[in-house]
PDB file of C-alpha atoms in Angstrom:
ATOM      1  CA  MET F   2     100.347  40.499 131.547  1.00 53.00           C
ATOM      2  CA  ASN F   3     102.325  39.312 134.541  1.00 58.00           C
ATOM      3  CA  LYS F   4     102.465  41.407 137.689  1.00 54.00           C
ATOM      4  CA  ARG F   5     106.167  42.285 137.409  1.00 57.00           C
ATOM      5  CA  LEU F   6     105.823  43.581 133.834  1.00 45.00           C
ATOM      6  CA  LYS F   7     102.695  45.505 134.780  1.00 46.00           C
ATOM      7  CA  ASN F   8     104.525  47.198 137.695  1.00 42.00           C
ATOM      8  CA  SER F   9     107.481  48.050 135.433  1.00 43.00           C
ATOM      9  CA  VAL F  10     105.188  49.660 132.859  1.00 39.00           C
ATOM     10  CA  LEU F  11     103.402  51.661 135.575  1.00 36.00           C
ATOM     11  CA  CYS F  12     106.743  52.864 137.015  1.00 37.00           C
ATOM     12  CA  LEU F  13     107.903  53.884 133.552  1.00 37.00           C
ATOM     13  CA  LEU F  14     104.662  55.817 132.918  1.00 36.00           C
ATOM     14  CA  PHE F  15     104.980  57.529 136.295  1.00 39.00           C
ATOM     15  CA  ALA F  16     108.581  58.545 135.520  1.00 36.00           C
ATOM     16  CA  ILE F  17     107.519  59.974 132.139  1.00 40.00           C
ATOM     17  CA  CYS F  18     104.729  61.970 133.810  1.00 38.00           C
ATOM     18  CA  LEU F  19     107.171  63.394 136.354  1.00 32.00           C
ATOM     19  CA  LEU F  20     109.644  64.335 133.624  1.00 34.00           C
ATOM     20  CA  PHE F  21     106.911  66.002 131.533  1.00 37.00           C
ATOM     21  CA  SER F  22     105.687  67.925 134.568  1.00 36.00           C
ATOM     22  CA  TYR F  23     109.241  69.089 135.361  1.00 35.00           C
ATOM     23  CA  CYS F  24     109.843  70.276 131.772  1.00 37.00           C
ATOM     24  CA  GLN F  25     106.627  72.288 131.690  1.00 39.00           C
ATOM     25  CA  ASN F  26     107.308  73.917 135.057  1.00 37.00           C
ATOM     26  CA  THR F  27     110.847  74.847 134.065  1.00 41.00           C
ATOM     27  CA  TYR F  28     109.515  77.267 131.465  1.00 46.00           C
ATOM     28  CA  ALA F  29     106.318  78.478 133.099  1.00 48.00           C
ATOM     29  CA  ALA F  30     104.835  78.255 136.604  1.00 47.00           C
ATOM     30  CA  GLY F  31     105.165  81.647 138.173  1.00 57.00           C
ATOM     31  CA  SER F  32     107.379  83.100 135.453  1.00 81.00           C
ATOM     32  CA  VAL F  33     106.838  86.569 134.026  1.00 85.00           C
ATOM     33  CA  ALA F  34     105.984  87.133 130.362  1.00 84.00           C
ATOM     34  CA  LYS F  35     105.679  90.598 128.821  1.00 81.00           C
ATOM     35  CA  VAL F  36     104.173  91.570 125.483  1.00 83.00           C
ATOM     36  CA  TYR F  37     104.764  95.064 124.066  1.00 77.00           C
ATOM     37  CA  TYR F  38     102.966  96.634 121.123  1.00 77.00           C
ATOM     38  CA  PHE F  39     102.792 100.088 119.585  1.00 71.00           C
ATOM     39  CA  THR F  40      99.706 101.900 118.328  1.00 59.00           C
ATOM     40  CA  VAL F  41     101.311 103.597 115.348  1.00 55.00           C
ATOM     41  CA  GLY F  42      99.352 104.407 112.201  1.00 52.00           C
ATOM     42  CA  GLU F  43      95.691 104.165 111.271  1.00 49.00           C
ATOM     43  CA  ASN F  44      95.428 100.386 111.118  1.00 49.00           C
ATOM     44  CA  CYS F  45      97.150  99.314 114.332  1.00 57.00           C
ATOM     45  CA  LEU F  46      96.960  95.570 114.677  1.00 54.00           C
ATOM     46  CA  GLY F  47      98.865  95.115 117.934  1.00 70.00           C
ATOM     47  CA  PRO F  48      95.982  95.093 120.454  1.00 74.00           C
ATOM     48  CA  GLY F  49      94.212  91.985 119.122  1.00 76.00           C
ATOM     49  CA  THR F  50      97.351  89.959 118.499  1.00 80.00           C
ATOM     50  CA  SER F  51      98.937  90.909 121.827  1.00 83.00           C
ATOM     51  CA  SER F  52      95.728  90.022 123.677  1.00 84.00           C
ATOM     52  CA  TYR F  53      95.735  86.536 122.103  1.00 87.00           C
ATOM     53  CA  ILE F  54      99.426  86.020 122.964  1.00 87.00           C
ATOM     54  CA  VAL F  55      98.876  87.053 126.598  1.00 87.00           C
ATOM     55  CA  SER F  56      95.929  84.653 126.787  1.00 87.00           C
ATOM     56  CA  LYS F  57      98.047  81.744 125.532  1.00 87.00           C
ATOM     57  CA  LEU F  58     100.960  82.589 127.843  1.00 88.00           C
ATOM     58  CA  SER F  59      98.583  82.840 130.827  1.00 86.00           C
ATOM     59  CA  GLY F  60      97.239  79.405 129.891  1.00 87.00           C
ATOM     60  CA  MET F  61     100.829  78.123 130.133  1.00 86.00           C
ATOM     61  CA  GLU F  62     100.950  79.446 133.726  1.00 87.00           C
ATOM     62  CA  TYR F  63     102.977  82.560 132.989  1.00 87.00           C
ATOM     63  CA  SER F  64     102.137  85.796 134.741  1.00 86.00           C
ATOM     64  CA  ALA F  65     101.566  87.510 131.396  1.00 86.00           C
ATOM     65  CA  SER F  66     100.890  91.190 130.749  1.00 86.00           C
ATOM     66  CA  ARG F  67     100.749  93.419 127.701  1.00 83.00           C
ATOM     67  CA  TYR F  68     101.766  97.037 127.388  1.00 83.00           C
ATOM     68  CA  ALA F  69     101.088  99.690 124.743  1.00 81.00           C
ATOM     69  CA  ASN F  70     103.555 102.375 123.693  1.00 81.00           C
ATOM     70  CA  SER F  71     106.166 101.688 126.379  1.00 83.00           C
ATOM     71  CA  SER F  72     109.406 103.612 126.778  1.00 86.00           C
ATOM     72  CA  LYS F  73     112.839 102.413 125.733  1.00 89.00           C
ATOM     73  CA  SER F  74     113.982 101.991 129.354  1.00 90.00           C
ATOM     74  CA  THR F  75     110.860  99.985 130.272  1.00 90.00           C
ATOM     75  CA  ILE F  76     111.355  97.582 127.376  1.00 89.00           C
ATOM     76  CA  LEU F  77     115.092  97.211 128.009  1.00 92.00           C
ATOM     77  CA  SER F  78     114.314  96.373 131.666  1.00 91.00           C
ATOM     78  CA  ALA F  79     111.903  93.637 130.568  1.00 91.00           C
ATOM     79  CA  PHE F  80     114.775  91.704 129.019  1.00 93.00           C
ATOM     80  CA  GLY F  81     116.324  91.395 132.479  1.00 92.00           C
ATOM     81  CA  ASN F  82     113.232  90.541 134.544  1.00 90.00           C
ATOM     82  CA  SER F  83     111.105  88.293 132.312  1.00 90.00           C
ATOM     83  CA  LYS F  84     111.147  84.729 131.048  1.00 91.00           C
ATOM     84  CA  VAL F  85     109.358  85.663 127.802  1.00 92.00           C
ATOM     85  CA  VAL F  86     109.482  88.954 125.883  1.00 92.00           C
ATOM     86  CA  HIS F  87     107.408  89.527 122.738  1.00 90.00           C
ATOM     87  CA  ILE F  88     107.619  92.833 120.878  1.00 87.00           C
ATOM     88  CA  LEU F  89     105.306  93.871 118.035  1.00 84.00           C
ATOM     89  CA  ALA F  90     106.923  96.880 116.380  1.00 84.00           C
ATOM     90  CA  HIS F  91     108.402  98.192 113.158  1.00 84.00           C
ATOM     91  CA  GLY F  92     111.922  96.996 112.560  1.00 87.00           C
ATOM     92  CA  ALA F  93     115.149  97.574 110.687  1.00 89.00           C
ATOM     93  CA  PRO F  94     118.364  95.529 110.547  1.00 92.00           C
ATOM     94  CA  GLY F  95     119.482  94.846 114.132  1.00 91.00           C
ATOM     95  CA  ARG F  96     116.876  97.050 115.817  1.00 90.00           C
ATOM     96  CA  PHE F  97     113.173  97.623 116.369  1.00 86.00           C
ATOM     97  CA  VAL F  98     111.470 101.001 116.363  1.00 84.00           C
ATOM     98  CA  ILE F  99     109.309 101.921 119.324  1.00 80.00           C
ATOM     99  CA  GLY F 100     106.440 104.293 118.712  1.00 71.00           C
ATOM    100  CA  ASP F 101     106.282 106.964 116.061  1.00 66.00           C
ATOM    101  CA  THR F 102     109.152 109.089 117.396  1.00 71.00           C
ATOM    102  CA  GLY F 103     111.831 107.102 115.610  1.00 74.00           C
ATOM    103  CA  THR F 104     113.315 105.893 118.901  1.00 85.00           C
ATOM    104  CA  SER F 105     114.732 102.416 118.497  1.00 89.00           C
ATOM    105  CA  ILE F 106     116.288  99.651 120.545  1.00 92.00           C
ATOM    106  CA  SER F 107     119.270  98.020 118.910  1.00 93.00           C
ATOM    107  CA  TYR F 108     121.329  94.956 119.635  1.00 94.00           C
ATOM    108  CA  SER F 109     124.051  97.260 121.021  1.00 95.00           C
ATOM    109  CA  ASP F 110     121.568  98.800 123.528  1.00 95.00           C
ATOM    110  CA  ILE F 111     120.827  95.320 124.872  1.00 95.00           C
ATOM    111  CA  ASN F 112     124.472  94.269 124.803  1.00 94.00           C
ATOM    112  CA  SER F 113     125.594  97.393 126.732  1.00 95.00           C
ATOM    113  CA  LYS F 114     122.905  96.981 129.399  1.00 95.00           C
ATOM    114  CA  TYR F 115     123.366  93.267 130.123  1.00 95.00           C
ATOM    115  CA  SER F 116     126.260  90.897 130.643  1.00 95.00           C
ATOM    116  CA  SER F 117     123.905  87.909 130.813  1.00 96.00           C
ATOM    117  CA  LEU F 118     120.294  87.137 129.945  1.00 95.00           C
ATOM    118  CA  SER F 119     120.428  83.452 130.846  1.00 93.00           C
ATOM    119  CA  GLY F 120     117.097  83.704 132.704  1.00 91.00           C
ATOM    120  CA  LEU F 121     115.296  84.788 129.528  1.00 91.00           C
ATOM    121  CA  LYS F 122     113.785  81.725 127.848  1.00 90.00           C
ATOM    122  CA  PHE F 123     112.128  83.138 124.709  1.00 91.00           C
ATOM    123  CA  VAL F 124     112.238  86.424 122.792  1.00 92.00           C
ATOM    124  CA  PHE F 125     109.927  86.965 119.810  1.00 90.00           C
ATOM    125  CA  LEU F 126     110.678  90.140 117.859  1.00 89.00           C
ATOM    126  CA  GLU F 127     107.684  90.513 115.567  1.00 87.00           C
ATOM    127  CA  SER F 128     109.284  93.137 113.313  1.00 85.00           C
ATOM    128  CA  CYS F 129     110.472  93.473 109.722  1.00 87.00           C
ATOM    129  CA  LEU F 130     114.157  92.957 108.905  1.00 89.00           C
ATOM    130  CA  ILE F 131     115.397  92.810 112.508  1.00 87.00           C
ATOM    131  CA  ALA F 132     117.374  89.609 111.877  1.00 88.00           C
ATOM    132  CA  SER F 133     118.575  90.539 108.389  1.00 89.00           C
ATOM    133  CA  ASN F 134     122.136  91.189 109.566  1.00 87.00           C
ATOM    134  CA  SER F 135     122.221  88.641 112.470  1.00 84.00           C
ATOM    135  CA  ASN F 136     123.411  91.217 115.039  1.00 89.00           C
ATOM    136  CA  MET F 137     120.288  91.022 117.217  1.00 90.00           C
ATOM    137  CA  GLN F 138     120.124  87.233 117.107  1.00 90.00           C
ATOM    138  CA  ASN F 139     123.831  86.833 117.859  1.00 92.00           C
ATOM    139  CA  THR F 140     123.605  89.295 120.751  1.00 94.00           C
ATOM    140  CA  LEU F 141     120.655  87.456 122.328  1.00 94.00           C
ATOM    141  CA  LYS F 142     122.314  84.083 121.845  1.00 93.00           C
ATOM    142  CA  ASN F 143     125.687  85.269 123.224  1.00 95.00           C
ATOM    143  CA  LEU F 144     123.964  86.723 126.308  1.00 96.00           C
ATOM    144  CA  GLY F 145     122.391  83.320 127.027  1.00 95.00           C
ATOM    145  CA  VAL F 146     118.781  83.708 125.825  1.00 93.00           C
ATOM    146  CA  SER F 147     117.459  80.157 125.399  1.00 91.00           C
ATOM    147  CA  SER F 148     115.517  80.821 122.201  1.00 90.00           C
ATOM    148  CA  SER F 149     114.601  83.784 120.036  1.00 89.00           C
ATOM    149  CA  LEU F 150     112.647  84.398 116.873  1.00 89.00           C
ATOM    150  CA  ALA F 151     113.080  87.367 114.534  1.00 89.00           C
ATOM    151  CA  PHE F 152     112.518  88.044 110.844  1.00 88.00           C
ATOM    152  CA  LYS F 153     115.099  88.529 108.112  1.00 89.00           C
ATOM    153  CA  GLU F 154     112.679  90.012 105.568  1.00 89.00           C
ATOM    154  CA  SER F 155     109.758  92.398 105.480  1.00 88.00           C
ATOM    155  CA  VAL F 156     106.608  90.871 106.925  1.00 83.00           C
ATOM    156  CA  PHE F 157     102.984  91.795 106.309  1.00 80.00           C
ATOM    157  CA  ALA F 158      99.655  91.757 108.089  1.00 74.00           C
ATOM    158  CA  GLY F 159      96.419  93.192 106.760  1.00 70.00           C
ATOM    159  CA  SER F 160      94.472  92.165 109.841  1.00 69.00           C
ATOM    160  CA  ASP F 161      94.926  90.455 113.207  1.00 67.00           C
ATOM    161  CA  SER F 162      94.163  87.139 111.505  1.00 70.00           C
ATOM    162  CA  ASP F 163      96.576  87.055 108.564  1.00 72.00           C
ATOM    163  CA  GLY F 164     100.236  87.473 107.704  1.00 77.00           C
ATOM    164  CA  ILE F 165     102.711  87.875 110.524  1.00 81.00           C
ATOM    165  CA  HIS F 166     100.017  88.125 113.191  1.00 81.00           C
ATOM    166  CA  TYR F 167      98.539  84.798 112.081  1.00 84.00           C
ATOM    167  CA  TYR F 168     102.035  83.286 112.243  1.00 85.00           C
ATOM    168  CA  ALA F 169     102.644  84.700 115.752  1.00 85.00           C
ATOM    169  CA  LYS F 170      99.352  83.250 116.961  1.00 86.00           C
ATOM    170  CA  ARG F 171     100.293  79.849 115.510  1.00 86.00           C
ATOM    171  CA  VAL F 172     103.657  79.935 117.315  1.00 87.00           C
ATOM    172  CA  TYR F 173     101.965  80.472 120.697  1.00 87.00           C
ATOM    173  CA  TYR F 174      99.209  78.012 119.870  1.00 88.00           C
ATOM    174  CA  HIS F 175     101.822  75.292 119.327  1.00 86.00           C
ATOM    175  CA  LEU F 176     103.860  76.340 122.374  1.00 86.00           C
ATOM    176  CA  SER F 177     100.689  76.050 124.474  1.00 85.00           C
ATOM    177  CA  TYR F 178     100.453  72.397 123.427  1.00 84.00           C
ATOM    178  CA  GLY F 179     103.985  71.619 124.571  1.00 79.00           C
ATOM    179  CA  HIS F 180     105.931  72.110 121.358  1.00 72.00           C
ATOM    180  CA  THR F 181     109.274  73.863 121.733  1.00 71.00           C
ATOM    181  CA  THR F 182     111.402  76.308 119.793  1.00 64.00           C
ATOM    182  CA  SER F 183     114.873  75.378 118.643  1.00 54.00           C
ATOM    183  CA  TYR F 184     117.846  76.865 116.857  1.00 43.00           C
ATOM    184  CA  GLY F 185     117.780  76.533 113.102  1.00 38.00           C
ATOM    185  CA  PRO F 186     117.819  79.144 110.343  1.00 38.00           C
ATOM    186  CA  MET F 187     114.822  79.290 108.048  1.00 36.00           C
ATOM    187  CA  SER F 188     114.305  81.241 104.851  1.00 33.00           C
ATOM    188  CA  ARG F 189     112.029  84.014 106.197  1.00 36.00           C
ATOM    189  CA  PHE F 190     113.084  84.223 109.828  1.00 38.00           C
ATOM    190  CA  SER F 191     115.949  83.496 112.125  1.00 40.00           C
ATOM    191  CA  THR F 192     115.898  81.596 115.392  1.00 42.00           C
ATOM    192  CA  SER F 193     118.501  81.078 118.061  1.00 42.00           C
TER     193      SER F 193
END
């Protein structure tokens, strides 16, 4: 290989490395990620799954933390001061239920609190039915959230290693290897 071609290939490889480094740092490096779960019922599965998610996010250079049984105001505040928000909770169309008191956070709660969430890169609402009427997804998208994932149907998990929890772990596993999320409706969940 001649010297000129060799130098061109090396410059191209260097440029690709710089671009890859920039893309990774845009979504991580020093950013805050918060994971919320609720210990409701006898067979609470949130602690194991949330621990795994925090581990993966920390590996992607996020300052990741997890919280059990948080208040409505604490969770609403997380939408405004985090890059990633993941919530494991029971859900209903357009809202998720926090704790066993019946208190919920709806799309209208988020919409009334914020005029923009453009700093929020990814929201994962690990809850049944939350996207069944599109209100939550449309609200997050209209407020500028880069990407969100929520379910249109009831979801199941019998343990921390099957059902929805297995799926959530796979999402973060793939994100940790540089895959991205994108907008596109799917049969069992909704993304934006």
